[in-house]
DNA sequence: CGCAAGATTGATAAAGATCAAGCCGGGTGG
DNA sequence: CCACCCGGCTTGATCTTTATCAATCTTGCG
């Protein structure tokens, strides 16, 4: 399995073998992190930038009512905190949703990359802009009522993002997200989230069970969710096509 | 009144007089745009980057149901589409909410800045990361129930952002946003939005009327909305303090 | 003056929350 | 090896929030 960071950045920049070698070198020293472990907490000023190589994590914020709002899912190839290199202070926390393989890249390495490799800088820049586009799309989803659509939309998005880093086979992929975590993402109660997921199952669109998602009909699901992948800016459509083919 | 772009970027970077002069030069050629005019539409690939100098605009997306979701308010000093320089294609539209003064900066000028002025690049980078943090905070707000808090939170945010570019005097500022636009932002009906705004008025926290917002008690309002300005990364707190002083 | 956009008010209906209970599956200790 | 226990999923009943529809009011403006 290829390096998911490199795999992802290929979509946003024309990398040379040289660039690939440099990126490969930065993501050498890996470590394992168990489930439900914090990767970073609100308020911290880390000296490393973390990168997810394997597993799922999420950004979240705790509310004074004790509820938590999840603001992003991090999948292989995603940076946890590239932005703190500039902003300094984390304004939210990140926790693993499954056992993860993490790479820590020293801030100096990032600085070196951005000073000396414009193409890589551009690629990293691109990655954060895609993250931004995803946030905008989530806002669109959360504003929506009724709640059936957003959950289907989220599944479409995850399918597409994971396909881009080759984590989807035969229209199915590991999805270590509990219904409570879905609920915290969509701002719904657990009960209602359950209803919505069963609704998708009843409609033969997708089954989310046993930490695995099976997309029965991606075509139909995208129509149901009014999903268009353009905001993910994965102009190379091959992986998306692959999902279509496999779930057909 | 100073250039709002420069005023804002001062929060994120240490600019020299040289930098200020360069930025001042890029934002020379201004044009007026009436209310409800599109600045850019989904799908376009503009050759200029647009910057708001005066007035309000918003990012939005239209849903197939005909509803619209507003994803960001643009105030003086904000870029409309800095990101298309990298991503290429707009994945949403931008429309003015009031008459606006706009600056068009050719893409080449931006490229020149990013090639030759690392400090300015860093400042622009910082600005987009702050935009990203704002999007995350909106997600937190939209996930929230009941809906009283998010609307108050939005008012706190606008107060703080506008104070940072000196658009707040005596705890009051121009706010050319209709209740329908608030509704499209918060994912609420117009009627309910109206109730929530009146609720804030009844509580003597804030009055939004006649395209103007009056913050009666910023201290109380922030407590009510559980607002902390840290995500705006305006580490220089002077303008925030000013709001407090003036609305006291 | 009169119109049109926007704000307000009231009555009814639907979406979704909350509370409560039962179920299922897999890990653990006796 | 089996009983039990716990986290997560499912189901049902009731209650709150918020939408929808409909009407009236207010205000800026030509």
Coordinates of C-alpha atoms (C1' of nucleotides) in Angstrom, one line a residue:
Chain A
X1 CA 0.0 0.0 0.0
X2 CA 1.5 3.3 -1.0
X3 CA 2.1 6.2 1.3
X4 CA -1.4 7.8 1.7
X5 CA 0.0 11.4 2.0
X6 CA 1.8 11.1 -1.3
X7 CA -1.2 9.4 -2.9
X8 CA -3.4 12.3 -1.8
X9 CA -1.1 15.1 -2.7
X10 CA -0.8 13.8 -6.2
X11 CA -4.3 15.0 -6.8
X12 CA -3.3 18.6 -5.9
X13 CA 0.2 19.0 -7.4
X14 CA 2.5 17.5 -10.0
X15 CA 5.1 15.8 -7.8
X16 CA 8.4 14.6 -9.2
X17 CA 10.1 11.4 -8.0
X18 CA 12.4 13.8 -6.1
X19 CA 9.4 15.2 -4.2
X20 CA 8.1 11.8 -3.5
X21 CA 11.4 10.8 -2.1
X22 CA 11.5 13.8 0.2
X23 CA 7.9 13.2 1.4
X24 CA 8.6 9.5 1.9
X25 CA 11.6 10.4 4.1
X26 CA 9.6 12.8 6.3
X27 CA 7.0 10.1 7.1
X28 CA 9.4 7.4 8.1
X29 CA 9.2 7.4 11.9
X30 CA 5.8 5.9 12.7
X31 CA 4.2 5.1 16.0
X32 CA 1.1 3.2 17.1
X33 CA -1.7 5.0 19.1
X34 CA -4.6 3.0 20.6
X35 CA -8.2 3.9 20.2
X36 CA -9.7 6.9 22.1
X37 CA -6.3 8.4 22.7
X38 CA -5.8 12.1 22.4
X39 CA -3.3 13.2 19.7
X40 CA -3.4 16.8 20.7
X41 CA -5.6 18.9 23.0
X42 CA -7.1 22.4 22.8
X43 CA -4.6 25.0 24.0
X44 CA -1.5 23.1 23.2
X45 CA 1.4 24.5 21.1
X46 CA 3.0 21.4 19.7
X47 CA 6.5 21.4 18.2
X48 CA 5.6 18.6 15.8
X49 CA 3.0 18.3 13.1
X50 CA 1.1 15.0 13.2
X51 CA 0.0 13.0 10.2
X52 CA -2.4 10.1 10.1
X53 CA -1.0 7.1 8.2
X54 CA -3.5 4.5 9.2
X55 CA -6.8 4.5 11.1
X56 CA -9.4 7.2 11.9
X57 CA -9.3 10.2 14.2
X58 CA -11.5 13.3 14.6
X59 CA -11.3 17.0 15.5
X60 CA -13.8 18.0 18.2
X61 CA -14.7 20.6 20.7
X62 CA -16.4 20.1 24.0
X63 CA -19.4 22.3 24.9
X64 CA -20.2 23.5 28.4
X65 CA -23.3 21.3 28.3
X66 CA -20.9 18.3 28.2
X67 CA -21.8 17.6 24.6
X68 CA -19.2 17.3 22.0
X69 CA -19.2 18.5 18.4
X70 CA -17.0 16.6 15.9
X71 CA -15.8 19.0 13.2
X72 CA -13.8 16.7 11.0
X73 CA -12.8 13.1 10.4
X74 CA -9.1 12.5 9.8
X75 CA -8.3 9.5 7.5
X76 CA -5.0 8.2 6.2
X77 CA -3.0 11.0 4.5
X78 CA -4.6 13.8 6.6
X79 CA -2.6 16.2 8.7
X80 CA -3.8 16.8 12.3
X81 CA -2.3 20.2 12.9
X82 CA -0.4 21.6 10.0
X83 CA -2.1 24.9 10.8
X84 CA -0.5 25.2 14.3
X85 CA 2.8 25.8 12.6
X86 CA 1.3 29.2 11.7
X87 CA -1.5 29.9 14.2
X88 CA 0.5 28.6 17.2
X89 CA -2.3 27.5 19.4
X90 CA -4.7 24.6 18.9
X91 CA -8.3 25.8 19.2
X92 CA -9.7 22.3 19.3
X93 CA -8.7 18.7 20.2
X94 CA -8.0 15.6 18.2
X95 CA -8.7 12.1 19.4
X96 CA -8.3 8.7 17.7
X97 CA -11.5 6.8 16.8
X98 CA -9.6 3.6 16.0
X99 CA -6.0 2.4 16.6
X100 CA -3.9 4.6 14.5
X101 CA -0.4 4.8 12.9
X102 CA 0.9 8.3 13.4
X103 CA 3.9 10.2 12.0
X104 CA 5.4 13.1 13.9
X105 CA 7.1 15.7 11.6
X106 CA 9.2 18.3 13.4
X107 CA 8.2 21.9 12.7
X108 CA 11.6 22.6 11.3
X109 CA 11.1 19.9 8.7
X110 CA 7.9 21.6 7.6
X111 CA 9.7 25.0 7.6
X112 CA 12.5 23.5 5.5
X113 CA 10.0 22.1 3.0
X114 CA 8.1 25.4 2.7
X115 CA 11.4 27.4 2.3
X116 CA 13.0 25.1 -0.2
X117 CA 10.4 23.2 -2.1
X118 CA 7.7 25.5 -3.7
X119 CA 5.9 22.5 -5.3
X120 CA 5.5 20.8 -2.0
X121 CA 4.4 24.0 -0.3
X122 CA 1.8 24.4 -3.0
X123 CA 0.7 20.8 -2.4
X124 CA 0.4 21.3 1.4
X125 CA -1.5 24.6 0.8
X126 CA -3.8 22.7 -1.6
X127 CA -4.5 20.1 1.1
X128 CA -5.5 22.7 3.7
X129 CA -7.8 24.4 1.1
X130 CA -9.5 21.1 0.5
X131 CA -10.0 20.7 4.2
X132 CA -11.6 24.1 4.2
X133 CA -13.9 23.1 1.3
X134 CA -15.0 20.1 3.3
X135 CA -15.8 22.3 6.3
X136 CA -18.0 24.5 4.1
X137 CA -19.8 21.4 2.8
X138 CA -20.4 20.2 6.4
X139 CA -22.0 23.5 7.2
X140 CA -24.3 23.1 4.2
X141 CA -25.2 19.6 5.5
X142 CA -25.8 20.7 9.1
X143 CA -28.0 23.6 8.1
X144 CA -30.2 21.0 6.3
X145 CA -33.5 19.6 7.6
X146 CA -34.6 16.8 7.5
X147 CA -31.5 14.9 8.7
X148 CA -31.6 12.0 6.2
X149 CA -29.6 13.8 3.6
X150 CA -26.6 14.9 5.7
X151 CA -25.8 11.4 6.9
X152 CA -25.9 10.0 3.4
X153 CA -23.8 12.9 2.2
X154 CA -21.2 12.2 4.9
X155 CA -21.0 8.6 3.7
X156 CA -20.5 9.7 0.1
X157 CA -17.8 12.0 1.2
X158 CA -16.0 9.4 3.2
X159 CA -16.3 6.9 0.4
X160 CA -14.7 9.3 -2.0
X161 CA -12.0 10.5 0.3
X162 CA -11.1 7.0 1.3
X163 CA -11.1 5.8 -2.3
X164 CA -8.6 8.5 -3.1
X165 CA -6.2 6.9 -0.7
X166 CA -7.1 3.4 -1.8
X167 CA -9.0 2.3 1.3
X168 CA -12.1 1.2 -0.6
X169 CA -12.5 -2.3 -2.1
X170 CA -15.7 -3.6 -3.7
X171 CA -17.7 -0.6 -2.5
X172 CA -16.9 -1.4 1.1
X173 CA -14.4 0.1 3.6
X174 CA -13.5 0.0 7.3
X175 CA -15.5 2.7 9.2
X176 CA -14.6 2.5 12.9
X177 CA -17.2 5.2 13.8
X178 CA -19.9 4.5 16.4
X179 CA -23.4 5.8 16.1
X180 CA -22.7 8.1 19.0
X181 CA -19.8 9.6 17.0
X182 CA -22.1 10.1 14.0
X183 CA -24.6 11.8 16.2
X184 CA -21.9 14.1 17.6
X185 CA -21.0 15.0 14.1
X186 CA -24.4 15.7 12.7
X187 CA -25.8 17.3 15.9
X188 CA -28.5 14.6 16.2
X189 CA -29.4 12.3 19.1
X190 CA -28.1 8.8 19.0
X191 CA -31.6 7.4 18.6
X192 CA -32.3 9.6 15.6
X193 CA -29.0 8.8 14.1
X194 CA -29.9 5.1 14.4
X195 CA -33.2 5.7 12.6
X196 CA -31.4 7.5 9.8
X197 CA -28.8 4.8 9.3
X198 CA -31.5 2.1 9.3
X199 CA -33.4 4.2 6.8
X200 CA -30.4 4.0 4.4
X201 CA -30.2 0.3 5.0
X202 CA -34.0 -0.2 4.3
X203 CA -33.6 1.7 1.1
X204 CA -30.7 -0.6 0.1
X205 CA -28.4 2.3 -0.3
X206 CA -25.7 1.6 2.3
X207 CA -25.1 -0.6 5.4
X208 CA -23.1 0.7 8.3
X209 CA -22.4 -2.2 10.7
X210 CA -19.7 -3.8 12.6
X211 CA -17.3 -1.0 12.0
X212 CA -17.6 -1.4 8.3
X213 CA -19.5 0.5 5.6
X214 CA -20.9 -1.2 2.6
X215 CA -22.2 1.0 -0.2
X216 CA -24.8 -0.9 -2.1
X217 CA -25.5 1.7 -4.7
X218 CA -23.1 4.6 -4.8
X219 CA -24.9 6.1 -7.8
X220 CA -28.3 6.1 -6.0
X221 CA -26.7 7.3 -2.7
X222 CA -25.1 10.3 -4.3
X223 CA -28.5 11.2 -5.9
X224 CA -30.2 10.8 -2.5
X225 CA -27.7 12.9 -0.7
X226 CA -27.3 15.4 -3.6
X227 CA -23.6 14.7 -3.4
X228 CA -21.2 16.0 -6.0
X229 CA -17.5 15.4 -5.3
X230 CA -16.3 18.6 -6.9
X231 CA -15.6 20.3 -3.5
X232 CA -13.1 17.6 -2.7
X233 CA -11.1 18.8 -5.7
X234 CA -9.9 15.3 -6.6
X235 CA -9.9 16.2 -10.3
X236 CA -8.4 12.8 -11.1
X237 CA -11.6 10.8 -11.1
X238 CA -10.2 7.3 -11.4
X239 CA -10.8 6.4 -7.8
X240 CA -14.3 7.6 -7.8
X241 CA -15.0 5.7 -10.9
X242 CA -13.6 2.7 -9.2
X243 CA -16.2 2.9 -6.4
X244 CA -19.0 3.1 -8.9
X245 CA -17.7 0.1 -10.7
X246 CA -17.2 -2.0 -7.6
X247 CA -20.6 -1.3 -6.0
X248 CA -22.5 -1.7 -9.2
Chain B
X1 CA -9.8 54.9 8.2
X2 CA -6.9 52.6 7.6
X3 CA -6.8 49.8 5.0
X4 CA -8.7 46.9 6.6
X5 CA -6.6 44.2 4.9
X6 CA -3.4 45.6 6.4
X7 CA -5.2 46.2 9.7
X8 CA -6.2 42.6 9.8
X9 CA -3.0 41.1 8.7
X10 CA -1.1 42.9 11.5
X11 CA -2.7 40.4 13.9
X12 CA -1.1 37.5 12.1
X13 CA 2.3 38.7 11.1
X14 CA 4.9 41.3 11.8
X15 CA 4.7 43.6 8.8
X16 CA 7.3 46.2 8.0
X17 CA 6.5 49.6 6.4
X18 CA 7.8 48.0 3.2
X19 CA 5.2 45.3 3.4
X20 CA 2.5 47.8 4.2
X21 CA 3.5 49.8 1.2
X22 CA 3.3 46.8 -1.1
X23 CA -0.1 45.7 0.2
X24 CA -1.4 49.3 0.0
X25 CA -0.3 49.4 -3.7
X26 CA -2.2 46.1 -4.5
X27 CA -5.4 47.4 -3.1
X28 CA -5.5 50.7 -5.0
X29 CA -7.9 50.1 -7.8
X30 CA -11.3 50.0 -6.2
X31 CA -14.8 49.6 -7.6
X32 CA -18.3 49.9 -6.2
X33 CA -20.7 47.0 -6.3
X34 CA -24.4 47.4 -5.5
X35 CA -26.3 45.2 -3.0
X36 CA -27.4 41.6 -4.1
X37 CA -24.8 41.5 -6.8
X38 CA -22.7 38.4 -7.4
X39 CA -19.0 38.8 -7.0
X40 CA -18.3 35.3 -8.3
X41 CA -20.3 32.2 -9.0
X42 CA -19.9 28.5 -8.5
X43 CA -17.9 26.9 -11.3
X44 CA -16.0 30.0 -12.3
X45 CA -12.2 30.1 -12.7
X46 CA -11.4 33.8 -12.1
X47 CA -8.1 35.4 -13.1
X48 CA -8.4 37.9 -10.3
X49 CA -8.6 37.6 -6.5
X50 CA -11.3 39.8 -5.0
X51 CA -11.0 41.6 -1.7
X52 CA -13.8 43.3 0.3
X53 CA -12.8 46.8 1.4
X54 CA -16.2 48.1 2.5
X55 CA -19.6 46.5 3.1
X56 CA -20.7 42.9 3.6
X57 CA -20.9 39.9 1.4
X58 CA -21.5 36.2 1.9
X59 CA -20.4 32.8 0.6
X60 CA -23.4 30.5 -0.1
X61 CA -24.5 27.4 -1.8
X62 CA -27.9 26.7 -3.3
X63 CA -29.6 23.5 -2.5
X64 CA -31.8 21.5 -4.9
X65 CA -34.8 22.3 -2.7
X66 CA -34.2 25.9 -3.6
X67 CA -33.0 26.8 -0.1
X68 CA -29.7 28.5 0.4
X69 CA -27.0 27.9 3.0
X70 CA -24.7 30.8 3.9
X71 CA -21.3 29.5 4.8
X72 CA -19.4 32.7 5.7
X73 CA -19.8 36.4 6.0
X74 CA -17.2 38.5 4.4
X75 CA -16.4 41.8 6.0
X76 CA -13.8 44.6 5.2
X77 CA -10.4 43.0 4.9
X78 CA -11.6 39.6 3.8
X79 CA -10.6 37.8 0.6
X80 CA -13.4 36.4 -1.5
X81 CA -11.5 33.8 -3.4
X82 CA -7.8 33.6 -2.5
X83 CA -8.1 29.9 -2.6
X84 CA -9.1 29.7 -6.3
X85 CA -5.5 30.7 -7.0
X86 CA -4.6 27.1 -5.9
X87 CA -7.8 25.1 -6.3
X88 CA -8.8 26.6 -9.7
X89 CA -12.5 26.2 -9.6
X90 CA -15.0 28.0 -7.2
X91 CA -17.2 25.4 -5.4
X92 CA -19.6 28.0 -4.1
X93 CA -20.9 31.5 -4.9
X94 CA -20.4 34.9 -3.3
X95 CA -23.0 37.7 -3.3
X96 CA -23.0 41.2 -1.7
X97 CA -25.3 41.8 1.2
X98 CA -24.8 45.6 1.0
X99 CA -23.2 48.0 -1.4
X100 CA -19.5 47.1 -1.4
X101 CA -16.2 48.5 -2.3
X102 CA -14.2 45.7 -4.0
X103 CA -10.5 45.4 -5.0
X104 CA -9.5 43.1 -7.8
X105 CA -6.0 41.7 -7.5
X106 CA -4.6 39.9 -10.5
X107 CA -3.5 36.4 -9.9
X108 CA 0.0 37.3 -11.1
X109 CA 0.3 39.9 -8.3
X110 CA -0.6 37.2 -5.8
X111 CA 1.9 34.8 -7.3
X112 CA 4.5 37.6 -7.2
X113 CA 3.8 38.2 -3.6
X114 CA 4.0 34.6 -2.6
X115 CA 7.2 34.1 -4.6
X116 CA 9.1 37.1 -3.3
X117 CA 7.7 38.1 0.1
X118 CA 7.7 35.2 2.6
X119 CA 6.3 37.4 5.3
X120 CA 3.3 38.4 3.3
X121 CA 2.8 34.8 2.2
X122 CA 2.8 33.8 5.8
X123 CA 0.3 36.6 6.6
X124 CA -2.1 35.4 3.8
X125 CA -1.7 31.8 4.9
X126 CA -2.6 33.0 8.4
X127 CA -5.7 34.7 7.1
X128 CA -7.0 31.5 5.4
X129 CA -6.3 29.5 8.5
X130 CA -8.3 31.9 10.6
X131 CA -11.2 31.5 8.0
X132 CA -10.9 27.8 8.5
X133 CA -11.1 28.2 12.3
X134 CA -14.2 30.3 11.8
X135 CA -15.8 27.5 9.7
X136 CA -15.1 25.0 12.4
X137 CA -16.7 27.2 15.0
X138 CA -19.8 27.6 12.8
X139 CA -20.1 23.8 12.7
X140 CA -20.0 23.8 16.4
X141 CA -22.8 26.3 16.5
X142 CA -25.0 24.6 13.9
X143 CA -24.8 21.3 15.7
X144 CA -26.2 23.0 18.8
X145 CA -29.7 22.8 20.0
X146 CA -31.6 24.9 21.1
X147 CA -31.0 27.7 18.6
X148 CA -30.6 30.6 20.9
X149 CA -27.0 30.2 21.5
X150 CA -25.7 30.0 17.9
X151 CA -27.3 33.3 16.9
X152 CA -25.8 35.0 19.9
X153 CA -22.5 33.4 19.1
X154 CA -22.6 34.8 15.6
X155 CA -23.2 38.3 16.9
X156 CA -20.2 37.9 19.2
X157 CA -18.0 36.8 16.4
X158 CA -19.1 39.6 14.1
X159 CA -18.6 42.1 16.8
X160 CA -15.0 40.8 17.4
X161 CA -14.1 40.6 13.8
X162 CA -15.5 44.0 13.0
X163 CA -13.8 45.5 16.0
X164 CA -10.5 44.1 14.7
X165 CA -10.9 46.3 11.5
X166 CA -12.3 49.3 13.4
X167 CA -15.9 49.0 12.4
X168 CA -17.3 49.1 15.9
X169 CA -18.0 52.2 17.9
X170 CA -19.7 52.5 21.2
X171 CA -20.6 48.8 21.1
X172 CA -22.6 49.3 17.9
X173 CA -22.0 48.6 14.2
X174 CA -23.6 48.5 10.8
X175 CA -25.0 45.0 10.1
X176 CA -26.8 45.0 6.7
X177 CA -28.1 41.4 7.2
X178 CA -31.8 40.6 7.0
X179 CA -33.5 38.1 9.2
X180 CA -33.9 35.9 6.2
X181 CA -30.1 35.9 5.7
X182 CA -29.6 35.1 9.3
X183 CA -32.1 32.2 8.9
X184 CA -30.1 30.9 5.9
X185 CA -27.0 31.0 7.9
X186 CA -28.3 29.2 11.0
X187 CA -30.5 26.7 9.1
X188 CA -33.6 28.1 10.8
X189 CA -36.9 29.4 9.5
X190 CA -37.3 33.1 9.3
X191 CA -40.0 33.0 11.9
X192 CA -37.9 31.2 14.4
X193 CA -34.9 33.5 13.7
X194 CA -37.1 36.4 14.5
X195 CA -38.1 34.9 17.8
X196 CA -34.5 34.3 18.7
X197 CA -33.5 37.8 17.9
X198 CA -36.3 39.2 19.9
X199 CA -35.3 36.9 22.7
X200 CA -31.9 38.6 22.8
X201 CA -33.6 42.0 22.8
X202 CA -35.8 41.0 25.7
X203 CA -32.8 39.8 27.6
X204 CA -31.2 43.2 27.0
X205 CA -28.2 41.6 25.4
X206 CA -28.3 42.9 21.9
X207 CA -30.6 44.7 19.5
X208 CA -30.5 43.9 15.8
X209 CA -32.7 46.4 13.9
X210 CA -32.6 48.7 11.0
X211 CA -29.4 47.2 9.6
X212 CA -27.6 48.0 12.8
X213 CA -26.5 45.9 15.7
X214 CA -26.3 47.3 19.2
X215 CA -24.5 45.2 21.8
X216 CA -25.9 46.2 25.1
X217 CA -23.8 44.0 27.2
X218 CA -21.0 42.2 25.4
X219 CA -19.8 40.5 28.6
X220 CA -23.2 38.9 29.2
X221 CA -23.6 38.1 25.6
X222 CA -20.4 36.2 25.4
X223 CA -21.4 34.3 28.5
X224 CA -24.8 33.5 27.1
X225 CA -23.3 32.3 23.8
X226 CA -20.3 30.6 25.4
X227 CA -18.2 32.6 23.1
X228 CA -14.4 32.8 23.5
X229 CA -12.6 34.7 20.8
X230 CA -9.5 32.5 20.8
X231 CA -10.4 30.8 17.6
X232 CA -10.2 34.1 15.7
X233 CA -6.6 34.2 16.7
X234 CA -6.5 37.9 17.2
X235 CA -3.9 37.7 19.9
X236 CA -3.7 41.4 20.1
X237 CA -6.7 41.9 22.4
X238 CA -7.0 45.7 22.3
X239 CA -10.0 45.9 19.9
X240 CA -11.9 43.3 21.9
X241 CA -11.2 45.2 25.1
X242 CA -12.5 48.3 23.3
X243 CA -15.9 46.6 22.6
X244 CA -16.1 45.7 26.3
X245 CA -15.3 49.2 27.4
X246 CA -17.7 50.9 25.0
X247 CA -20.7 48.7 25.6
X248 CA -20.4 48.8 29.3
Chain C
dC1 C1' -49.4 58.4 -1.2
dG2 C1' -48.8 53.8 -2.0
dC3 C1' -45.9 49.9 -2.8
dA4 C1' -42.7 46.3 -1.6
dA5 C1' -39.4 44.3 1.3
dG6 C1' -38.8 43.0 5.6
dA7 C1' -40.4 42.2 10.5
dT8 C1' -43.8 40.5 13.7
dT9 C1' -47.6 37.6 15.6
dG10 C1' -50.6 33.5 16.1
dA11 C1' -52.2 28.7 15.2
dT12 C1' -51.1 24.1 13.8
dA13 C1' -48.0 20.3 12.4
dA14 C1' -43.8 17.9 11.9
dA15 C1' -39.0 16.7 13.0
dG16 C1' -36.3 15.3 16.3
dA17 C1' -35.2 15.0 21.6
dT18 C1' -35.5 12.6 25.8
dC19 C1' -36.5 8.8 28.7
dA20 C1' -36.8 4.1 29.3
dA21 C1' -36.2 -0.5 28.4
dG22 C1' -34.4 -4.5 25.9
dC23 C1' -31.0 -6.8 22.9
dC24 C1' -26.8 -8.3 20.9
dG25 C1' -21.9 -9.6 20.7
dG26 C1' -17.6 -10.0 22.2
dG27 C1' -14.3 -9.9 25.9
dT28 C1' -13.0 -11.5 30.6
dG29 C1' -12.5 -13.9 34.9
dG30 C1' -14.0 -17.8 37.7
Chain D
dC1 C1' -16.0 -23.4 29.0
dC2 C1' -19.5 -20.7 30.4
dA3 C1' -21.7 -16.8 32.8
dC4 C1' -21.8 -12.2 33.1
dC5 C1' -20.9 -7.6 32.0
dC6 C1' -20.4 -3.7 29.3
dG7 C1' -20.4 -1.0 25.2
dG8 C1' -23.0 -0.2 21.5
dC9 C1' -27.3 -0.9 18.9
dT10 C1' -32.4 -1.1 18.5
dT11 C1' -37.2 -0.2 19.8
dG12 C1' -41.2 2.3 21.7
dA13 C1' -43.7 6.2 24.2
dT14 C1' -43.9 10.9 25.2
dC15 C1' -42.6 15.8 25.0
dT16 C1' -40.0 19.9 23.1
dT17 C1' -38.2 22.5 19.5
dT18 C1' -38.8 24.3 15.3
dA19 C1' -41.3 24.5 10.7
dT20 C1' -45.1 25.9 8.1
dC21 C1' -48.9 28.6 6.8
dA22 C1' -51.3 32.7 7.1
dA23 C1' -52.1 37.2 8.2
dT24 C1' -50.8 41.9 9.8
dC25 C1' -47.7 45.5 10.7
dT26 C1' -43.8 48.7 9.8
dT27 C1' -40.7 51.3 7.2
dG28 C1' -38.0 53.1 3.6
dC29 C1' -38.6 54.9 -0.7
dG30 C1' -40.1 56.3 -5.6

